[in-house]
Coordinates of C-alpha atoms and ligand atoms in Angstrom, one line a residue:
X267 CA 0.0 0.0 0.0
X268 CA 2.9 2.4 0.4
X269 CA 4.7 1.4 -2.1
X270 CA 1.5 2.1 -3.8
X271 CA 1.3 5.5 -3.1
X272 CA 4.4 6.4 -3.4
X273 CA 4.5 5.1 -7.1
X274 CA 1.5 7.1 -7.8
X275 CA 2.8 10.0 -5.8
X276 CA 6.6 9.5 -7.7
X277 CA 4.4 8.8 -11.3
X278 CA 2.3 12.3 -10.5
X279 CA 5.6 14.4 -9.7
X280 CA 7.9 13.2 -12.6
X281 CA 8.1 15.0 -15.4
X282 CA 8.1 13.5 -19.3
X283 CA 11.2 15.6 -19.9
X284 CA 11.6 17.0 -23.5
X285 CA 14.0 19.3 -24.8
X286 CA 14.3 22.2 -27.7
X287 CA 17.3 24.1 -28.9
X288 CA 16.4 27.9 -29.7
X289 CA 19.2 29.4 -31.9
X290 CA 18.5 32.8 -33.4
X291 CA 20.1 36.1 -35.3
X292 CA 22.8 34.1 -36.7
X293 CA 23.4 37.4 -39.5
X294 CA 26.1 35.6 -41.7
X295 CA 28.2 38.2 -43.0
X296 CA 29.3 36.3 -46.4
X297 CA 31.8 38.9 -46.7
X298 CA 33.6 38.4 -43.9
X299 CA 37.4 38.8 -44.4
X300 CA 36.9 40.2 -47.7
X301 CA 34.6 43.0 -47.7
X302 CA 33.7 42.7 -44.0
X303 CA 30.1 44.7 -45.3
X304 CA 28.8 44.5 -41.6
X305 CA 32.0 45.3 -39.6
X306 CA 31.8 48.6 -37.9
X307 CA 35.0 49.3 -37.1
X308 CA 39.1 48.1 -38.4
X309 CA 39.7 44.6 -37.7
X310 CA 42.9 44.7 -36.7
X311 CA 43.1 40.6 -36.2
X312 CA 40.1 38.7 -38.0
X313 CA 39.5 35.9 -35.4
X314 CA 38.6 32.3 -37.4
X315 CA 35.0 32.5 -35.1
X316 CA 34.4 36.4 -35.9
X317 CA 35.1 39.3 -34.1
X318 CA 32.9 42.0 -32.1
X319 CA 32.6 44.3 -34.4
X320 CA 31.5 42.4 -37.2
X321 CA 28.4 39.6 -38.2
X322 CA 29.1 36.1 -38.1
X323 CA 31.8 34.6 -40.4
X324 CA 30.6 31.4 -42.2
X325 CA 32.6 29.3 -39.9
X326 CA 30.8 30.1 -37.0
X327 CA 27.5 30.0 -38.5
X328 CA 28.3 26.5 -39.1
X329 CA 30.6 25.4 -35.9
X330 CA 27.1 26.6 -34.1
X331 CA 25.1 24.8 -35.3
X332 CA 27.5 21.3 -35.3
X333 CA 27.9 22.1 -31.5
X334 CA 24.0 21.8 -30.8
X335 CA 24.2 18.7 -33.1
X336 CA 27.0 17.2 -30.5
X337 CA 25.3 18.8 -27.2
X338 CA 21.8 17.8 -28.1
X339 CA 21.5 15.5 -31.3
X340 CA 17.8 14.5 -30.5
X341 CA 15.9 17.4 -29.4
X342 CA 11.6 17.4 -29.9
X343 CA 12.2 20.2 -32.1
X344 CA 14.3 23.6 -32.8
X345 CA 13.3 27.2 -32.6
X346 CA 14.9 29.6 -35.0
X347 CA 13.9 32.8 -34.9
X348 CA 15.3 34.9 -38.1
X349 CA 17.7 37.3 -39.1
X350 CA 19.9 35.6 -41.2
X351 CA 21.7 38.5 -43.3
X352 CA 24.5 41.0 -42.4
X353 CA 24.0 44.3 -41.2
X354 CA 24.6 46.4 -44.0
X355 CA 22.8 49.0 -46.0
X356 CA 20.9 47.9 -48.8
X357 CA 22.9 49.2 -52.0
X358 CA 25.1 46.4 -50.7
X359 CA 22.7 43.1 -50.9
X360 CA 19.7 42.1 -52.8
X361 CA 16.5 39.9 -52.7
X362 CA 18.9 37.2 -54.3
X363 CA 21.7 37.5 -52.2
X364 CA 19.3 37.5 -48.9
X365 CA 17.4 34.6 -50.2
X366 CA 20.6 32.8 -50.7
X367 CA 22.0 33.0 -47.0
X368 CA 18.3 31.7 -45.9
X369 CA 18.4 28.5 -48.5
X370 CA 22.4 28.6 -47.0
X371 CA 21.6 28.1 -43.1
X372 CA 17.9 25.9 -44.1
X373 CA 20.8 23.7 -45.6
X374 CA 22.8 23.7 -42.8
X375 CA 19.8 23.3 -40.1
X376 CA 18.6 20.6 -42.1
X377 CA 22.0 18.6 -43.6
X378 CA 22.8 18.7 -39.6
X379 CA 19.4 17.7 -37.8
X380 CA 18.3 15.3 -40.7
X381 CA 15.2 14.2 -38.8
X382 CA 14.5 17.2 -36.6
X383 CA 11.7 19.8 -37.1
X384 CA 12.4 23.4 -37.2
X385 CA 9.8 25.8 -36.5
X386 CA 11.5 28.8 -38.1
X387 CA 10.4 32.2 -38.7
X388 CA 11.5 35.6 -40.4
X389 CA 13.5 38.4 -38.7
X390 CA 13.4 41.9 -39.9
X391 CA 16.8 41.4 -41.5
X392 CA 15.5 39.0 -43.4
X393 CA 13.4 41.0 -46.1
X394 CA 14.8 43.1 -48.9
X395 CA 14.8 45.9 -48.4
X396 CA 15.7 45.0 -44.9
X397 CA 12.4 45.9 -42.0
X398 CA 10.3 46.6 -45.1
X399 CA 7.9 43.4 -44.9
X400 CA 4.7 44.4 -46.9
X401 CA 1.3 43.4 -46.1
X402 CA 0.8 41.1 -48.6
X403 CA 2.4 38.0 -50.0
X404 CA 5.7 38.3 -52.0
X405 CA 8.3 36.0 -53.4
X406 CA 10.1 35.7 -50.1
X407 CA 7.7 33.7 -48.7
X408 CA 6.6 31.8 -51.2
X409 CA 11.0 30.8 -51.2
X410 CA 10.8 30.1 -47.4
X411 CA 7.6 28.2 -47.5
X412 CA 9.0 26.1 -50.4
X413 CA 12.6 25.8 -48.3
X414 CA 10.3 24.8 -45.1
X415 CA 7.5 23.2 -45.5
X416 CA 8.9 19.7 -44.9
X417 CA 9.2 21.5 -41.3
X418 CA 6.0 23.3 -40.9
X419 CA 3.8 21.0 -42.7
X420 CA 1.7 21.9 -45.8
X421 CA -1.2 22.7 -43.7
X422 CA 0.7 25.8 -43.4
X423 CA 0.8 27.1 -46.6
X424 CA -1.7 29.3 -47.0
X425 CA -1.2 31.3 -43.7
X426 CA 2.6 31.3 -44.6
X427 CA 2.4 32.8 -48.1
X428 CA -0.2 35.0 -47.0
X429 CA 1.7 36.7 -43.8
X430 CA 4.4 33.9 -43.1
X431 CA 2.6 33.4 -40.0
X432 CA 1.5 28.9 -38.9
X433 CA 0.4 27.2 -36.1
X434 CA 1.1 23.3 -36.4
X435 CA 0.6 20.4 -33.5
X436 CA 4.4 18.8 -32.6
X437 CA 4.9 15.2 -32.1
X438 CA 3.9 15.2 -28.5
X439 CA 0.7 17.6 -29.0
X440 CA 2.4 21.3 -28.0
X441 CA 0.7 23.3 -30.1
X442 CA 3.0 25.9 -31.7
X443 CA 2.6 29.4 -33.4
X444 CA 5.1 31.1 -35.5
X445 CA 4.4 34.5 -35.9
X446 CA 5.7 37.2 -38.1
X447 CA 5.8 40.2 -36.1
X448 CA 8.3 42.1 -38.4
X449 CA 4.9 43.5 -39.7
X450 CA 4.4 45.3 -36.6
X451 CA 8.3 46.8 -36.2
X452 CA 8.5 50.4 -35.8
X453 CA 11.4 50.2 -38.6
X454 CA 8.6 49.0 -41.1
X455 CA 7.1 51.6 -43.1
X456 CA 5.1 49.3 -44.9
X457 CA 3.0 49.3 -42.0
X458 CA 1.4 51.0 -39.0
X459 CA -1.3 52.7 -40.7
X460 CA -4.1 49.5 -41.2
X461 CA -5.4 47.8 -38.4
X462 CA -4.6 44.4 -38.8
X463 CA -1.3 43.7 -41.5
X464 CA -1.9 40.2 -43.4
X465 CA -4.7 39.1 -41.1
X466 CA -2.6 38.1 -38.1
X467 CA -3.9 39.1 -35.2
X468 CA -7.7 38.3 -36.1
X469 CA -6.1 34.8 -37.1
X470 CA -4.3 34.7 -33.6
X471 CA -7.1 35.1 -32.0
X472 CA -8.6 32.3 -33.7
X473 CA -6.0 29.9 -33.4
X474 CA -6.1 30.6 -29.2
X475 CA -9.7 30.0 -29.4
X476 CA -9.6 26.9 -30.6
X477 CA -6.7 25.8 -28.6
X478 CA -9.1 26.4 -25.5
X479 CA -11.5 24.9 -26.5
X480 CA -9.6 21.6 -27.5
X481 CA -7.6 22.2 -23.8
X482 CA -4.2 22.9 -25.9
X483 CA -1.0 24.3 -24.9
X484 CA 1.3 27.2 -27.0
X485 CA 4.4 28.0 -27.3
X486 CA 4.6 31.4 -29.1
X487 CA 7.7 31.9 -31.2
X488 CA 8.4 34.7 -33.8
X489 CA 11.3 37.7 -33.8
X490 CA 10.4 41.1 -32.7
X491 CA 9.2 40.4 -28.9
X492 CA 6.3 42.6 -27.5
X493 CA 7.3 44.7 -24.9
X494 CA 10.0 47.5 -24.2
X495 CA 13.4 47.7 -26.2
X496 CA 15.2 48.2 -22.5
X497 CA 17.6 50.5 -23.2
X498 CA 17.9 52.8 -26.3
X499 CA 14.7 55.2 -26.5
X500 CA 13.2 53.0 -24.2
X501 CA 9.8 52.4 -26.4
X502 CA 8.3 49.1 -27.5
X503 CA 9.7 47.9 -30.7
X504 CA 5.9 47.6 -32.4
X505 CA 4.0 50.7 -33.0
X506 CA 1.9 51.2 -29.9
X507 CA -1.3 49.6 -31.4
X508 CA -0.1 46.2 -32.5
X509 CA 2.2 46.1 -29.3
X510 CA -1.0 46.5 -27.2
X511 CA -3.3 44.6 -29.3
X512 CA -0.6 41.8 -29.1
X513 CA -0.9 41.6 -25.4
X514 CA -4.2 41.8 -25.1
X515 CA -4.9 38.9 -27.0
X516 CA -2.2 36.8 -25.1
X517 CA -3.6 38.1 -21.6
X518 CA -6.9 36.6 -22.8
X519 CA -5.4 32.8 -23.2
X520 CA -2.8 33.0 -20.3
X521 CA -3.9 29.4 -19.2
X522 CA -2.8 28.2 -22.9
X523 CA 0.4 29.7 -23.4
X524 CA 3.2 28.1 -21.9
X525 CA 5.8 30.3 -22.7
X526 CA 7.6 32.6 -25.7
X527 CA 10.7 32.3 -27.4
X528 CA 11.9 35.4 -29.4
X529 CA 14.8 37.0 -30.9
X530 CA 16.0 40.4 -32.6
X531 CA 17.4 41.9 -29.4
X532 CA 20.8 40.1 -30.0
X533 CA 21.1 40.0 -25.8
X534 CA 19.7 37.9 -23.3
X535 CA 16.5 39.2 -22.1
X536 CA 13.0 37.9 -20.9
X537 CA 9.8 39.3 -19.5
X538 CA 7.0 38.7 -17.3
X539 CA 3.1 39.5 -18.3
X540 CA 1.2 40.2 -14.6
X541 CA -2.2 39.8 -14.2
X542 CA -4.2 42.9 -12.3
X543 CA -3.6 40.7 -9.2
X544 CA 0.2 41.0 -9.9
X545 CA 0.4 37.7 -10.5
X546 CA 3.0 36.5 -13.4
X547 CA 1.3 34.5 -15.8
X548 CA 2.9 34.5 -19.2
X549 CA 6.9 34.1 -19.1
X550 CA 8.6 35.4 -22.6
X551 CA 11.9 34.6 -23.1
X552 CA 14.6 36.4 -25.6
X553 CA 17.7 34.6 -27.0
X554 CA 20.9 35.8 -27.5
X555 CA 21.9 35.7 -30.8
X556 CA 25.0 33.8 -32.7
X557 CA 25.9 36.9 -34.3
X558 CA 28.7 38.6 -31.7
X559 CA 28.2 41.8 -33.9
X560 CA 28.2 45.5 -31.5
X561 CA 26.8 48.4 -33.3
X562 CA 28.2 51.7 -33.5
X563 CA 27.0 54.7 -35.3
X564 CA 28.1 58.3 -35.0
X565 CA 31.3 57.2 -32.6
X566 CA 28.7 55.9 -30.3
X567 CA 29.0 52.0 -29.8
X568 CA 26.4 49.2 -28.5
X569 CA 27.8 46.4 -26.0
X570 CA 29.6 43.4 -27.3
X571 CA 28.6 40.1 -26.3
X572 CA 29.7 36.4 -27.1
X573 CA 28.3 34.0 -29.7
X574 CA 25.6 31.9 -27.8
X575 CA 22.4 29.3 -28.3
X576 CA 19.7 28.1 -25.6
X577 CA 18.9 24.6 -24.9
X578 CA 15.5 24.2 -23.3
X579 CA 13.9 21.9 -21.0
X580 CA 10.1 21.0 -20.6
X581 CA 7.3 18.8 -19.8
X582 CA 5.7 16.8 -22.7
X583 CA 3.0 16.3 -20.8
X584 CA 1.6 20.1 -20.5
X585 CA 4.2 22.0 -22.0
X586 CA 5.4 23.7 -18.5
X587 CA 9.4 25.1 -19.3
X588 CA 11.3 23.4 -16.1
X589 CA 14.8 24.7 -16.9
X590 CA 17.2 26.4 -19.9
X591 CA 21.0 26.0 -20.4
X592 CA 22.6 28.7 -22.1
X593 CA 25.6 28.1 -24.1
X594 CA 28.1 30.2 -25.4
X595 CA 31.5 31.0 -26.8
X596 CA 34.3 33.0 -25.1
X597 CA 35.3 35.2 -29.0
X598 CA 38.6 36.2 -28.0
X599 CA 39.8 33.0 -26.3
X600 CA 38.3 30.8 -28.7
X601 CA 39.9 32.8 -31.4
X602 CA 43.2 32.9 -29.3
X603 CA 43.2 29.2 -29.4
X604 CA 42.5 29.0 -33.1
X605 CA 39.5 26.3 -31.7
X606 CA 36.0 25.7 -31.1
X607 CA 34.5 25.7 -27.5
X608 CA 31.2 26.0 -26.5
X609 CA 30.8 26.4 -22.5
X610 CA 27.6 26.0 -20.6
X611 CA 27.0 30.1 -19.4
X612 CA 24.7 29.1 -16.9
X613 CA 21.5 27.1 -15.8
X614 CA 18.9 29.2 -15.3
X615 CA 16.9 27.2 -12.5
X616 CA 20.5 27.3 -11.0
X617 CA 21.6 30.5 -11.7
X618 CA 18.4 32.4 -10.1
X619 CA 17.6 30.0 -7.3
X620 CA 14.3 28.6 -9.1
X621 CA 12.2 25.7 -8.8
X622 CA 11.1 25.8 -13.0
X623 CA 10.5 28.5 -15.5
X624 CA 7.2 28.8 -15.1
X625 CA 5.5 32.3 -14.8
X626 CA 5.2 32.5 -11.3
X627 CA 8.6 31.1 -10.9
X628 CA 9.7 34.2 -13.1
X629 CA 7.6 36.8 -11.6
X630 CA 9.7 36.2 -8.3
X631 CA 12.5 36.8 -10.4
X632 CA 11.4 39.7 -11.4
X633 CA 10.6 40.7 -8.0
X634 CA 13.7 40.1 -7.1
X635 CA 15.4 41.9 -9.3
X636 CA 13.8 45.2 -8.3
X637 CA 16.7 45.7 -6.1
X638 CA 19.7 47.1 -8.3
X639 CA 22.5 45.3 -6.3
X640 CA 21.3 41.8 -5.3
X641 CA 22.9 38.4 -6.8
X642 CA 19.7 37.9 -9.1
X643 CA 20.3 41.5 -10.8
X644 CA 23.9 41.0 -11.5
X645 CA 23.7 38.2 -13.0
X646 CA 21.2 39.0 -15.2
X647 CA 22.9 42.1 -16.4
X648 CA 26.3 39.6 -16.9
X649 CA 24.3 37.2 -18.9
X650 CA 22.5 40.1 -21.0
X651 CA 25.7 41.1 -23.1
X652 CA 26.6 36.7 -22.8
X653 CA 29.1 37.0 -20.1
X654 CA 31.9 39.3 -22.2
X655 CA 34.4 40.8 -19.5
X656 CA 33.9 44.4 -18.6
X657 CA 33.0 45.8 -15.3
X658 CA 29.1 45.1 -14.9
X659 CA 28.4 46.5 -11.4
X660 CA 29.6 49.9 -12.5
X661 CA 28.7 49.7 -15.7
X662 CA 24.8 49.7 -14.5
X663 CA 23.9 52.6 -12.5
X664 CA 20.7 53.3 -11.5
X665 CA 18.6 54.2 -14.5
X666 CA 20.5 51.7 -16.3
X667 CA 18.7 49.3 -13.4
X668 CA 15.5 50.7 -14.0
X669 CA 15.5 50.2 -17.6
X670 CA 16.2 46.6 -17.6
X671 CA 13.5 46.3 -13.8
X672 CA 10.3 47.4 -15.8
X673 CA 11.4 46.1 -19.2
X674 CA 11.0 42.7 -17.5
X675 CA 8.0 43.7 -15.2
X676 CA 6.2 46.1 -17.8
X677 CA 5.4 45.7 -21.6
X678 CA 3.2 48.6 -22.4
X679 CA 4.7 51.9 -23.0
X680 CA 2.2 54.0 -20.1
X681 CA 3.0 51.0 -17.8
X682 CA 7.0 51.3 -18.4
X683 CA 7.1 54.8 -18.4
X684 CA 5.2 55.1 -14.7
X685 CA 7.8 52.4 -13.5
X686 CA 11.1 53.6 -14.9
X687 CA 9.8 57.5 -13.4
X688 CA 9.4 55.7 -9.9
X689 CA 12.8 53.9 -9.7
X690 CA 14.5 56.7 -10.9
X691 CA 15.4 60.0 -9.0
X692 CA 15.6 63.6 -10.4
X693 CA 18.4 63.7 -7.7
X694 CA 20.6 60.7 -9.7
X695 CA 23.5 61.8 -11.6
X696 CA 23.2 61.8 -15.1
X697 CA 24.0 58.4 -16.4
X698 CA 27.9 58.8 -17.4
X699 CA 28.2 55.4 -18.8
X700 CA 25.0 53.1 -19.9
X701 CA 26.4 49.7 -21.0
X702 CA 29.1 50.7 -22.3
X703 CA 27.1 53.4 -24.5
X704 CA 28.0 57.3 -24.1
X705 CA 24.7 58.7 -22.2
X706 CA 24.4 60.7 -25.3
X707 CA 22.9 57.2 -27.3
X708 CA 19.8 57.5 -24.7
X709 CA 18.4 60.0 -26.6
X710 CA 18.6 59.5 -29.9
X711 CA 15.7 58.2 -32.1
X712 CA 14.8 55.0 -31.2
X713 CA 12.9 54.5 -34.9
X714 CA 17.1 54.8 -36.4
X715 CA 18.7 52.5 -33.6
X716 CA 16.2 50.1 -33.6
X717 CA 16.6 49.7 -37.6
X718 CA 20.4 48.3 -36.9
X719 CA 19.2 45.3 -34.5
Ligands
LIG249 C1 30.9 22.5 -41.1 O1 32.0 22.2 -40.4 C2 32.4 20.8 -40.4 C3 33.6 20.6 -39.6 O2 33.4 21.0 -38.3 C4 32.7 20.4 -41.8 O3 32.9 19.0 -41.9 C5 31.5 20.7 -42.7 O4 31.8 20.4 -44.1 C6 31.1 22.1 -42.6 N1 29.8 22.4 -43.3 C7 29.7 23.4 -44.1 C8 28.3 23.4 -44.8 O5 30.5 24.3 -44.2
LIG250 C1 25.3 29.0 -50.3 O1 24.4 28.6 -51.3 C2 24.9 28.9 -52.6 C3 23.8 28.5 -53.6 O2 22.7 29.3 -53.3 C4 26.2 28.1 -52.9 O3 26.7 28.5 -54.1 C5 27.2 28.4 -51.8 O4 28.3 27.6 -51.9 C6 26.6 28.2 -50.4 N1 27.6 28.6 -49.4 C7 27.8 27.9 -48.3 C8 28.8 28.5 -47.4 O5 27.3 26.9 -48.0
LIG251 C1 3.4 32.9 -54.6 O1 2.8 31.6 -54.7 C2 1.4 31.7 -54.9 C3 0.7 30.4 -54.8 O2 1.5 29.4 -55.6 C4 1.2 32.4 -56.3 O3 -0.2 32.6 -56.5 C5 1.8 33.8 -56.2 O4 1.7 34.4 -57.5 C6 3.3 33.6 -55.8 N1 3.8 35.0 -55.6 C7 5.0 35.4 -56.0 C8 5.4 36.8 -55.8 O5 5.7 34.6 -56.7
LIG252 C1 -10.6 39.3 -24.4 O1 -11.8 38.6 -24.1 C2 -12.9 39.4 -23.8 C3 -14.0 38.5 -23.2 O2 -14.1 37.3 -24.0 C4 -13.3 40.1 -25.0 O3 -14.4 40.9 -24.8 C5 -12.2 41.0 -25.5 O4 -12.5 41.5 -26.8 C6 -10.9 40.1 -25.7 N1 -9.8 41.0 -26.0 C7 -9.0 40.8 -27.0 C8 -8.0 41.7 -27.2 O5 -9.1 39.8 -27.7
LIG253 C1 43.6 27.8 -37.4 O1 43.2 26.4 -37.7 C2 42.9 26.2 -39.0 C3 42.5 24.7 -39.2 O2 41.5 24.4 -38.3 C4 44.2 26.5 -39.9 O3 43.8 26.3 -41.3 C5 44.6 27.9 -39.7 O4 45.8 28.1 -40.4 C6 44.8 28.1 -38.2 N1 45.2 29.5 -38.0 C7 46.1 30.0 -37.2 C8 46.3 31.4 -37.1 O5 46.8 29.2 -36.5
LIG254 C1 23.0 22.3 -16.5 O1 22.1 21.6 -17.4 C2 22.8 20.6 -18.2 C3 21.8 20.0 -19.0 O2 21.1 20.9 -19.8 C4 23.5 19.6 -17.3 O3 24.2 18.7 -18.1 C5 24.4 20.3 -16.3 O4 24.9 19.3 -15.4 C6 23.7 21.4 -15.5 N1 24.7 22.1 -14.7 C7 24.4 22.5 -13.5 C8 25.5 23.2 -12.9 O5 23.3 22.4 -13.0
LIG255 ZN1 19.2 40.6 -35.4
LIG256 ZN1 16.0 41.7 -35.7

């Protein structure tokens, strides 16, 4: 009898463990060494694996994505969430040249994991001309629906060359939805103007309709994440009304989502939706991206941060995200030994003293982090820019705190804005250094910065 009940008590604890590789922003600079078109400042030594200043040389693009294959050979399924291409302007690439990297790293993804799905979607770099995704179907989607639909299924195909948007059942009944959210990208000028670009967000809706009715579990993934960019301009990266729309619809179905994976911000970020009780109820999760690339415009430079992918772990049996291990690359010391490493960064269960991922586990997180100099906040801001070595305690003063506090607390504008005000005094000297950006960065337009992520 015991033993009885500790079986079923053992049986109704365990978890059916799965896991998922999300790897994102890989921006392979095919120029690298040559013409180094994404650079932004002199090499003076090109490292074999890249260097800071510059998008991802083909050999790392590659040595990525064979270190997943040895760490993880077997996962349920891999995430990729766009932004393939080089930062460069325009006059320097075209649609062919674009579409080429994407049938490039499909190859890869797909020579590599022969028998794994990806659920892949577009990034903002990914169009040409690069943000500019129309409203309607072109001919880069009908390419990426023809280069993934052994992925995505051919159920897919009419949502996909209609907006590049899905939503397909996996294996083990996780239901998933791949949005494109470049439509909604204040960078786009396509955009902005009509209510609802390609029919997206009435079809969202839809789709999280029926998945309560038929007692489904999501996992959202797609590129630009709702919310607050959390440090320049400090505005969401959607125009206001698809950024608020967006949530509302996913604050309507917080007992079917399970959790979001996104990309675009190149750093390693996440945020936590509250209900009005404050409780947390949808965790979103941003990436880090392969691409070790820093901006710098005008003299005024972005932080650099190390090459990196996420490995995640979760229930099969309702979707629930028990733990992540982030990976990544030390650049200089990899290059230094003219070798490939890839180190474990951290565990995040581990790493922020928590029992799973799951949305309450994050909002305590994110409680936690409210104070600037606690364990929990210092880590974070160390595993934003993927553990490169600088001087993070005094690199993040106190507005730089409050940026990144209500990025991860807030994801409306009004919401941020009230937050950031109350965390920060008039009294506070003015910011001298903000990640390694001049103070002068904060106010520029966030509409030009933003279109260089
Ligand atoms: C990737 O690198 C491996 C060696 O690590 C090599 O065997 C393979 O040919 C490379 N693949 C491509 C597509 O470059
Ligand atoms: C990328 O694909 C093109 C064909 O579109 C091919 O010529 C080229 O060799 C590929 N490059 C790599 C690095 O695989
Ligand atoms: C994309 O494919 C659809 C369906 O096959 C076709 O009707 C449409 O003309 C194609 N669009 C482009 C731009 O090739
Ligand atoms: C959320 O659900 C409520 C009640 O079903 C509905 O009135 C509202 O329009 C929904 N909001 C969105 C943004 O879908
Ligand atoms: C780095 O290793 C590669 C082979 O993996 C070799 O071709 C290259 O010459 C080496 N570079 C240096 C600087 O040692
Ligand atoms: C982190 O997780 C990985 C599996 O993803 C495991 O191999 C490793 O032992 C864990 N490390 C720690 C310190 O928990
Ligand atoms: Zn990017
Ligand atoms: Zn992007």
């Amino acid at each position: 009898m015991i033993i009885l009940m500790l079986i079923i008590t053992l049986s109704s604890v365990t978890a059916d463990v799965g896991y998922f590789w999300h790897v994102t922003d890989f921006h392979w600079d095919h120029t690298y060494m040559s013409q180094d078109l994404s650079c932004n400042d002199v090499v003076e030594t090109y490292g074999m694996y890249g260097d800071y200043w510059c998008d991802a040389p083909w050999k790392l693009v590659n040595d990525s994505v064979e270190a997943m294959k040895a760490l993880k050979p077997d996962p349920d399924f891999i995430l990729w969430t766009g932004d393939n291409t080089p930062h460069t302007s325009d006059e320097n690439v075209n649609f062919e040249i674009h579409d080429a990297i994407l049938g490039n790293i499909t190859n890869l993804l797909k020579d590599v994991f022969t028998t794994v799905p990806v659920y892949a979607t577009l990034g903002n770099h990914d169009y040409f001309p690069h943000n500019q995704f129309p409203e309607t179907g072109n001919l880069l989607y009908n390419r990426s629906y023809e280069r993934w639909k052994s992925w995505i299924g051919e159920e897919s195909m009419d949502t996909f060359l209609r907006g590049a948007y899905y939503t397909l059942k996996t294996a083990t009944g996780l239901r998933i939805v791949g949005l494109n959210t470049n439509l909604y990208y204040t960078s786009n000028k396509q955009t902005g103007s009509t209510e609802d670009p390609a029919g997206q967000l009435v079809w969202l809706e839809k789709v999280l309709e029926a998945a309560k009715v038929s007692n489904e579990k999501v996992l959202v993934t797609a590129h630009v994440p709702p919310g607050v960019n959390p440090t320049t301009g400090r505005v969401p990266w959607m125009y206001p009304q698809y950024n608020t729309k967006m949530n509302s619809i996913f604050m309507n179905y917080t007992e079917q989502i399970i959790g979001m994976h996104f990309g675009h911000e190149h750093s390693d970020n996440f945020r936590v939706y509250h209900d009005d009780a404050g409780e947390g109820v949808i965790a979103q999760f941003c990436a880090p991206s392969v691409t070790p690339w820093r901006y710098k415009f005008a003299g005024r430079t972005g932080p650099a941060h190390n090459p990196s992918f996420r490995l995640l772990k979760y229930d099969r049996s309702n979707g629930n995200l028990l733990d992540f291990t982030q990976y990544y690359m030390d650049l200089p010391e990899v290059n230094r030994n003219n070798q490939s490493e890839w180190k474990i960064e951290y565990n995040a269960t581990t790493a922020y003293g928590l029992v799973d991922l799951s949305p309450s586990s994050m909002a305590q997180l994110v409680t936690r982090m409210k104070t600037q100099k606690n364990q929990e906040f210092q880590s974070f801001r160390k595993f934003w820019t993927v553990s490169v070595s600088e001087n993070y305690e005094e690199l993040c003063d106190e507005k730089c705190h409050a940026g990144f506090y209500c990025n991860s607390r807030h994801l409306e504008k009004d919401s941020f804005e009230n937050c950031f005000n109350g965390l920060t005094t008039s009294a506070a000297p003015f910011s001298p250094n903000y990640n390694g950006l001049t103070s002068s960065l904060l106010v520029i337009c966030s509409t030009f910065v933003t279109q260089f992520v």
